[in-house]
mmCIF file of C-alpha atoms and ligand atoms in Angstrom:
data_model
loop_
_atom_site.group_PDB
_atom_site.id
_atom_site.type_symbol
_atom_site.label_atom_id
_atom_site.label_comp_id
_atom_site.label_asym_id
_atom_site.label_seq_id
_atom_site.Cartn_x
_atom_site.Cartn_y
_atom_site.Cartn_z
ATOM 1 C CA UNK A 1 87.519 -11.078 -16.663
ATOM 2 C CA UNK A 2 83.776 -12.038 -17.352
ATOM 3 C CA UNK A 3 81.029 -9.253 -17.873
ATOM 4 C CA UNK A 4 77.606 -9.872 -17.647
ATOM 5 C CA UNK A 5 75.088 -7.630 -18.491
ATOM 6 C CA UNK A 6 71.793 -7.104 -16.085
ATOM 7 C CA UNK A 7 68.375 -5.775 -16.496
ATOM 8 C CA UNK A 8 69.494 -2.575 -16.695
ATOM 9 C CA UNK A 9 71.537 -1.182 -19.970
ATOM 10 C CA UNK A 10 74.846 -0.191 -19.066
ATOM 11 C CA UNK A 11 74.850 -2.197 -15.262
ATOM 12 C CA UNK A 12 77.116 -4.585 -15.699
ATOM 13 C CA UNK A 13 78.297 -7.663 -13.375
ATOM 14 C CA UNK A 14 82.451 -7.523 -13.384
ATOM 15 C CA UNK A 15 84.030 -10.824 -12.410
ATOM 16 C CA UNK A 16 88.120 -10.675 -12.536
ATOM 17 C CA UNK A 17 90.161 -13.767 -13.188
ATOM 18 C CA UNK A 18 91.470 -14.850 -9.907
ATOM 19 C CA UNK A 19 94.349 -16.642 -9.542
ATOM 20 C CA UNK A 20 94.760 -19.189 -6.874
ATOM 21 C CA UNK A 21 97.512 -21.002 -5.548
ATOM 22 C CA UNK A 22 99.002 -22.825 -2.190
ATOM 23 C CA UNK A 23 99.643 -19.148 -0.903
ATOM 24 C CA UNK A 24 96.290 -17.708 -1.806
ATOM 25 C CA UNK A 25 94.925 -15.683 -4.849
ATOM 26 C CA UNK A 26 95.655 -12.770 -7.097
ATOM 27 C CA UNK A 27 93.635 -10.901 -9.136
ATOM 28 C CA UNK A 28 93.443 -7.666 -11.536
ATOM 29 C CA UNK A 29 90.456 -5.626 -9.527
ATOM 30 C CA UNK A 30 90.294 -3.516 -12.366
ATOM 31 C CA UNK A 31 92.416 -3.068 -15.899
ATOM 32 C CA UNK A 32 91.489 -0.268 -18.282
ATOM 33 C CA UNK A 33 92.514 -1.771 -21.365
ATOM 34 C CA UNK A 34 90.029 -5.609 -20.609
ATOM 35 C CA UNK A 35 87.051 -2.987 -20.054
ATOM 36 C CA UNK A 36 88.017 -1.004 -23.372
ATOM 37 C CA UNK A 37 88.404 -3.692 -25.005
ATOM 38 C CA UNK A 38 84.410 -4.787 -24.149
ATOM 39 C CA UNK A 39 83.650 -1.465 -25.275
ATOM 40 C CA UNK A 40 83.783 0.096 -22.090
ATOM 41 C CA UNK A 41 85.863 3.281 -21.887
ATOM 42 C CA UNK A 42 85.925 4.846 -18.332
ATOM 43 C CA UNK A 43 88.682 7.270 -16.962
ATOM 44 C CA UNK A 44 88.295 6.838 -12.933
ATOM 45 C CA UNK A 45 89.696 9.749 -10.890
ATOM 46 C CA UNK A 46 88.875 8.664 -7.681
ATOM 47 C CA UNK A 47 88.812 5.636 -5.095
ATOM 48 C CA UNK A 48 86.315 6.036 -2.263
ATOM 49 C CA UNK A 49 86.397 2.959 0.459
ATOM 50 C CA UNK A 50 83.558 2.723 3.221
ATOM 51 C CA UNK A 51 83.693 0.972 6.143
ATOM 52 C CA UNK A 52 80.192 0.165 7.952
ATOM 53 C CA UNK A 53 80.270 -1.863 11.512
ATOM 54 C CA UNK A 54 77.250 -3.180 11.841
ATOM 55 C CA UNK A 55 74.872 -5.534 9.700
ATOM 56 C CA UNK A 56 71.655 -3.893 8.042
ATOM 57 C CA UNK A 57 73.697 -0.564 7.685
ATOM 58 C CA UNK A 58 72.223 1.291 4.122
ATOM 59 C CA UNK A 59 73.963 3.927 2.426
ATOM 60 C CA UNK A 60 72.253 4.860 -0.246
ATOM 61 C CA UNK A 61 70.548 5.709 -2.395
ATOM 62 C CA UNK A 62 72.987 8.232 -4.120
ATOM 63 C CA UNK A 63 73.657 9.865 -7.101
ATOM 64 C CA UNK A 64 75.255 13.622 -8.310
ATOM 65 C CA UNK A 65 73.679 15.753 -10.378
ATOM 66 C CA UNK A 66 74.822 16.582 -14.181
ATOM 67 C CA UNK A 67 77.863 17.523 -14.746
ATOM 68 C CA UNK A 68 79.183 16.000 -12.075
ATOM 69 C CA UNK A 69 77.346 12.653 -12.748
ATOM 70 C CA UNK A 70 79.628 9.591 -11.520
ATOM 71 C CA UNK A 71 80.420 6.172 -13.362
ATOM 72 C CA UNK A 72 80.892 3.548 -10.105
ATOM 73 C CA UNK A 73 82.691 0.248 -10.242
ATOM 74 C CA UNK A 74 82.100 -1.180 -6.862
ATOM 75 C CA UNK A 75 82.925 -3.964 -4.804
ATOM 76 C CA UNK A 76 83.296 -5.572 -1.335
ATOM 77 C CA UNK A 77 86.623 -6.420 -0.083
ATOM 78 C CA UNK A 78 85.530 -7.311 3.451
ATOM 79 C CA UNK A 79 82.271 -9.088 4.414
ATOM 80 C CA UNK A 80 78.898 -8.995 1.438
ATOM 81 C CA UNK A 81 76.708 -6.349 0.487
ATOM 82 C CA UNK A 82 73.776 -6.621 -1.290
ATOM 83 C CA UNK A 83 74.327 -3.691 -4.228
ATOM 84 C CA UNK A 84 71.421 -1.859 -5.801
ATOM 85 C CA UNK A 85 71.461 0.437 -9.267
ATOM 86 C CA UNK A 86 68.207 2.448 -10.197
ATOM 87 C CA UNK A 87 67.772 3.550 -13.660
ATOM 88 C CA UNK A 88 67.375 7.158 -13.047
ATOM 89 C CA UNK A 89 67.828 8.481 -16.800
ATOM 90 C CA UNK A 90 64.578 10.278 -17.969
ATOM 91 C CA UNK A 91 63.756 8.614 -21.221
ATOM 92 C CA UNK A 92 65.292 5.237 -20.331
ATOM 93 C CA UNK A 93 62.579 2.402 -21.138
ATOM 94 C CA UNK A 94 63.861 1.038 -17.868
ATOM 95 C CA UNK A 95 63.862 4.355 -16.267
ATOM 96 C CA UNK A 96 62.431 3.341 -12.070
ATOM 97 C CA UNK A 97 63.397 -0.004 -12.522
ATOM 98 C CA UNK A 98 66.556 -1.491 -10.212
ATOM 99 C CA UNK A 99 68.937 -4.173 -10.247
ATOM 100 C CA UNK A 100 70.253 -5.928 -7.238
ATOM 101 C CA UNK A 101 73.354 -8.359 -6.167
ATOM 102 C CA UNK A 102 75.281 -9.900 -3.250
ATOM 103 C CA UNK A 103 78.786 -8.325 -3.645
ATOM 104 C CA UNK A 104 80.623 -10.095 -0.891
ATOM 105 C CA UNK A 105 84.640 -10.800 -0.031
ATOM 106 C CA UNK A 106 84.020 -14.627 -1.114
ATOM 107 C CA UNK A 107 82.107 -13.810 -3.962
ATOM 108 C CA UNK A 108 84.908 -10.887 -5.400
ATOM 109 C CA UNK A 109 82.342 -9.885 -8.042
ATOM 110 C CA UNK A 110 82.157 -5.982 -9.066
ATOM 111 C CA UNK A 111 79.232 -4.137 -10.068
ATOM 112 C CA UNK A 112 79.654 -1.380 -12.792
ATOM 113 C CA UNK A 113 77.279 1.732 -12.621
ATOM 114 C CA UNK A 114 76.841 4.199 -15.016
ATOM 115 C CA UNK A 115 76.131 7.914 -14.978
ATOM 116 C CA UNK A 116 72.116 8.264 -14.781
ATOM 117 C CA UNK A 117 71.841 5.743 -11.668
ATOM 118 C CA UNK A 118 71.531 5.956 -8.240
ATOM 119 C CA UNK A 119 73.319 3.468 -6.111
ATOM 120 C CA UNK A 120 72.866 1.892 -2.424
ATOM 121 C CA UNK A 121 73.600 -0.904 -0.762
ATOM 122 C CA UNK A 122 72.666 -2.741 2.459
ATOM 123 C CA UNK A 123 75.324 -4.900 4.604
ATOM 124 C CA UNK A 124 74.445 -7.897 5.120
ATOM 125 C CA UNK A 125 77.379 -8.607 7.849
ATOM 126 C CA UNK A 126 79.366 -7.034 10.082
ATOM 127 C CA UNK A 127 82.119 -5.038 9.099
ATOM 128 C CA UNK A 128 81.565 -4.510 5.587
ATOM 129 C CA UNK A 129 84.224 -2.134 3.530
ATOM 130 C CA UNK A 130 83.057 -1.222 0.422
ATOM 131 C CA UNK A 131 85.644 -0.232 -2.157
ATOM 132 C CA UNK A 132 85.304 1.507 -5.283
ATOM 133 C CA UNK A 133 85.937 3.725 -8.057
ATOM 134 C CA UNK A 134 84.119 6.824 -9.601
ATOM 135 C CA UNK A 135 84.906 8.825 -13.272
ATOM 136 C CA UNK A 136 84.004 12.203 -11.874
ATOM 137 C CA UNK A 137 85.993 14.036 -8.547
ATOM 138 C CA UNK A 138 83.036 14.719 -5.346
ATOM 139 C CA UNK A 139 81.212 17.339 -5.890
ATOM 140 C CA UNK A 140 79.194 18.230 -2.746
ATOM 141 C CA UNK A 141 76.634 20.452 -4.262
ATOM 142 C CA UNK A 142 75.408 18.089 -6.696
ATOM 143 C CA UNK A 143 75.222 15.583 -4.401
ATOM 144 C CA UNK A 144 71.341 13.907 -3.723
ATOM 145 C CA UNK A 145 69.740 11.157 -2.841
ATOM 146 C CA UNK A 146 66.444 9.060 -3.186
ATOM 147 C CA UNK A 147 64.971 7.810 -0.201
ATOM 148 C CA UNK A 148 65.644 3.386 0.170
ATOM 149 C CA UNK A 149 61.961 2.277 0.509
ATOM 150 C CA UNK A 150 60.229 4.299 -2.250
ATOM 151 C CA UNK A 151 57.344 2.198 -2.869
ATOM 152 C CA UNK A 152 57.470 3.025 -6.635
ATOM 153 C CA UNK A 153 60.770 1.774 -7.097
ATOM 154 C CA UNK A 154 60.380 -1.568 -4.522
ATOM 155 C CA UNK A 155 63.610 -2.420 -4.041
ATOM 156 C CA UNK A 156 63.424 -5.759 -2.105
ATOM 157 C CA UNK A 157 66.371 -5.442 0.020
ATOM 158 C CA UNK A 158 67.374 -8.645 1.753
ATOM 159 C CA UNK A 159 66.364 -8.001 5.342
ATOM 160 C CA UNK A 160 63.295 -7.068 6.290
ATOM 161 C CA UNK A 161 64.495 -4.571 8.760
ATOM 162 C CA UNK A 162 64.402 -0.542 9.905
ATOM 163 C CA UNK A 163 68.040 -0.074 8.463
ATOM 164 C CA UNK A 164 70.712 1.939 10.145
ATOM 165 C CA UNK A 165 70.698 5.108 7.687
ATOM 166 C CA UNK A 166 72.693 8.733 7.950
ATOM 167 C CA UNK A 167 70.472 11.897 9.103
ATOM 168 C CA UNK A 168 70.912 12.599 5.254
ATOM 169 C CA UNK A 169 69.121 9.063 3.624
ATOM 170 C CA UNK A 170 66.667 9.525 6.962
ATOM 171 C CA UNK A 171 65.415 12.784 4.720
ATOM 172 C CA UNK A 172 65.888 11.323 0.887
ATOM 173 C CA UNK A 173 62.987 12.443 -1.054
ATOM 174 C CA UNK A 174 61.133 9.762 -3.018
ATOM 175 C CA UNK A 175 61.634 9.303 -6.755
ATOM 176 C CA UNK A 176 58.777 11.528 -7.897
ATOM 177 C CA UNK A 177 60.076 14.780 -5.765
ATOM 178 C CA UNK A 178 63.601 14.108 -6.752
ATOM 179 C CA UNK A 179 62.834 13.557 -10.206
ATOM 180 C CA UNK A 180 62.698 17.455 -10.971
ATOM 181 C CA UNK A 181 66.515 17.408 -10.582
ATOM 182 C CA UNK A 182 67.278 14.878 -13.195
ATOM 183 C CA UNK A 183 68.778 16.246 -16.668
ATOM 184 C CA UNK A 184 70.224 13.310 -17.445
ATOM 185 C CA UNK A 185 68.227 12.359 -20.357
ATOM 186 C CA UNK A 186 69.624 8.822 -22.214
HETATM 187 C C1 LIG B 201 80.887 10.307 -1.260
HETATM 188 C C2 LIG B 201 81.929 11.165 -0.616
HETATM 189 C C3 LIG B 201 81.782 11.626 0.678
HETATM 190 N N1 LIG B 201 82.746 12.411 1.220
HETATM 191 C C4 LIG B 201 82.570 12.856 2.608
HETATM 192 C C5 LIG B 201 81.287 13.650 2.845
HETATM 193 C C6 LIG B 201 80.898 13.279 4.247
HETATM 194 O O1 LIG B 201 81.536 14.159 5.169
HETATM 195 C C7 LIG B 201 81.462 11.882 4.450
HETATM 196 C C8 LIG B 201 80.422 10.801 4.348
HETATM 197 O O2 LIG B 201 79.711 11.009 3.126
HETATM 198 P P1 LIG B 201 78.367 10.224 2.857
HETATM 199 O O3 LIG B 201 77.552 10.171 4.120
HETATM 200 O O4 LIG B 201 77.738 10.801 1.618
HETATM 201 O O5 LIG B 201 78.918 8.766 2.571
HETATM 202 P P2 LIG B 201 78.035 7.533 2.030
HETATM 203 O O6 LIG B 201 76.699 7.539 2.681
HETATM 204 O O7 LIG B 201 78.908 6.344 2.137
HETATM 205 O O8 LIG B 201 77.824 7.914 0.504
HETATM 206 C C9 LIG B 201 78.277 7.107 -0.533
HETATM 207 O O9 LIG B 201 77.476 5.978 -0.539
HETATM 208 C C10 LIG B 201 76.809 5.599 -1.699
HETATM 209 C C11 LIG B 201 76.652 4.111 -1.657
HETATM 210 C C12 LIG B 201 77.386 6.059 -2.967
HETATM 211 O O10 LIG B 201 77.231 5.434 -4.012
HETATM 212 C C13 LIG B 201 78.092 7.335 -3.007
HETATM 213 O O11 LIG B 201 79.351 7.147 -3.618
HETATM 214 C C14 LIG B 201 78.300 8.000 -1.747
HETATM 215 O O12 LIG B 201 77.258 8.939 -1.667
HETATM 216 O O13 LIG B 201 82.448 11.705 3.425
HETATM 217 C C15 LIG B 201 83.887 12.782 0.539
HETATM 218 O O14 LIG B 201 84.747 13.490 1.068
HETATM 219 N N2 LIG B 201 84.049 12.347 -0.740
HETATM 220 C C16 LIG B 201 83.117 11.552 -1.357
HETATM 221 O O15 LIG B 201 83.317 11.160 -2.537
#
């Protein structure tokens, strides 16, 4: 497994050891004990999977609220993604900032989130699933979101499109409103 670390402290770029052969390929898609030993110690309680049908679908961006802050390691088991974190953690010298990356079924890389960022992604082909696991159980009321195009943040997304968004991102406030929620301090 091969970790790379991004922009943002904490993000980190998961790529498991595949194993190939005339059949096709294994591969570990997540192993506590290879993250633990990187220092990484992360007790997921839930798998969420997403399917999305059409391309330029964005979900996102999302995060819950203390205590119910979620750890994500995500990845694309069906079609590519591209995957955004924003450092949401007051304090954080990166804090606004956002990392991006093509997550695709070819590509099998993972992207690991931390608590204090919200995540999104946009599909960047048809029938996308989106797999992945979070360190704290849904939790409805302390779920929020930031709205995709908040020109502060500038997340350049890969199409240059109106995206296909729930009622719920249609009404995302932008960083600055939302930013009264946060208690997430680094
Ligand atoms: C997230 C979640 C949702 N739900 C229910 C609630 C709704 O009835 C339905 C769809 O939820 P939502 O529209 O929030 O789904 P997404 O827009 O895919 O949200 C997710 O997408 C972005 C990319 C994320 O990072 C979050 O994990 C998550 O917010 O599933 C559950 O029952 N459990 C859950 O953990």
């Amino acid at each position: 497994m091969k970790l790379t670390k991004t922009n943002l402290d904490g993000v980190v770029i998961v790529e498991p050891n595949v194993f190939g052969d005339h059949r096709g390929w294994f591969m570990e898609t997540y192993n506590e004990a290879n993250l633990l030993e990187a220092g990484i110690n992360i007790k997921f309680v839930q798998d969420n999977q997403s399917f999305s049908a059409a391309k330029g679908t964005l979900r996102g961006l999302h995060y819950q609220l203390e205590p119910k802050a979620q750890t994500k390691l995500v990845r694309c088991t069906r079609g590519a993604i591209y995957d955004v974190a924003v450092d949401i953690r007051k304090g954080s010298p990166t804090y606004g900032q956002w990392f991006g990356i093509d997550l695709t079924e070819q590509n099998k890389k993972q992207l690991l989130i931390p608590k204090g960022f919200a995540h999104g992604f946009m599909t960047i082909t048809e029938n996308v699933e989106v797999q992945y696991k979070v360190d704290e159980l849904y939790a409805p009321e302390c779920d929020r979101g930031i709205i995709w195009n908040d020109p502060i943040i500038g997340i350049k997304w890969p199409m240059d499109i109106k995206p296909i968004l729930s009622e719920k991102d249609e009404k995302a406030p932008v960083l600055k409103d939302a930013e009264n929620n946060f208690s997430y301090e680094e």
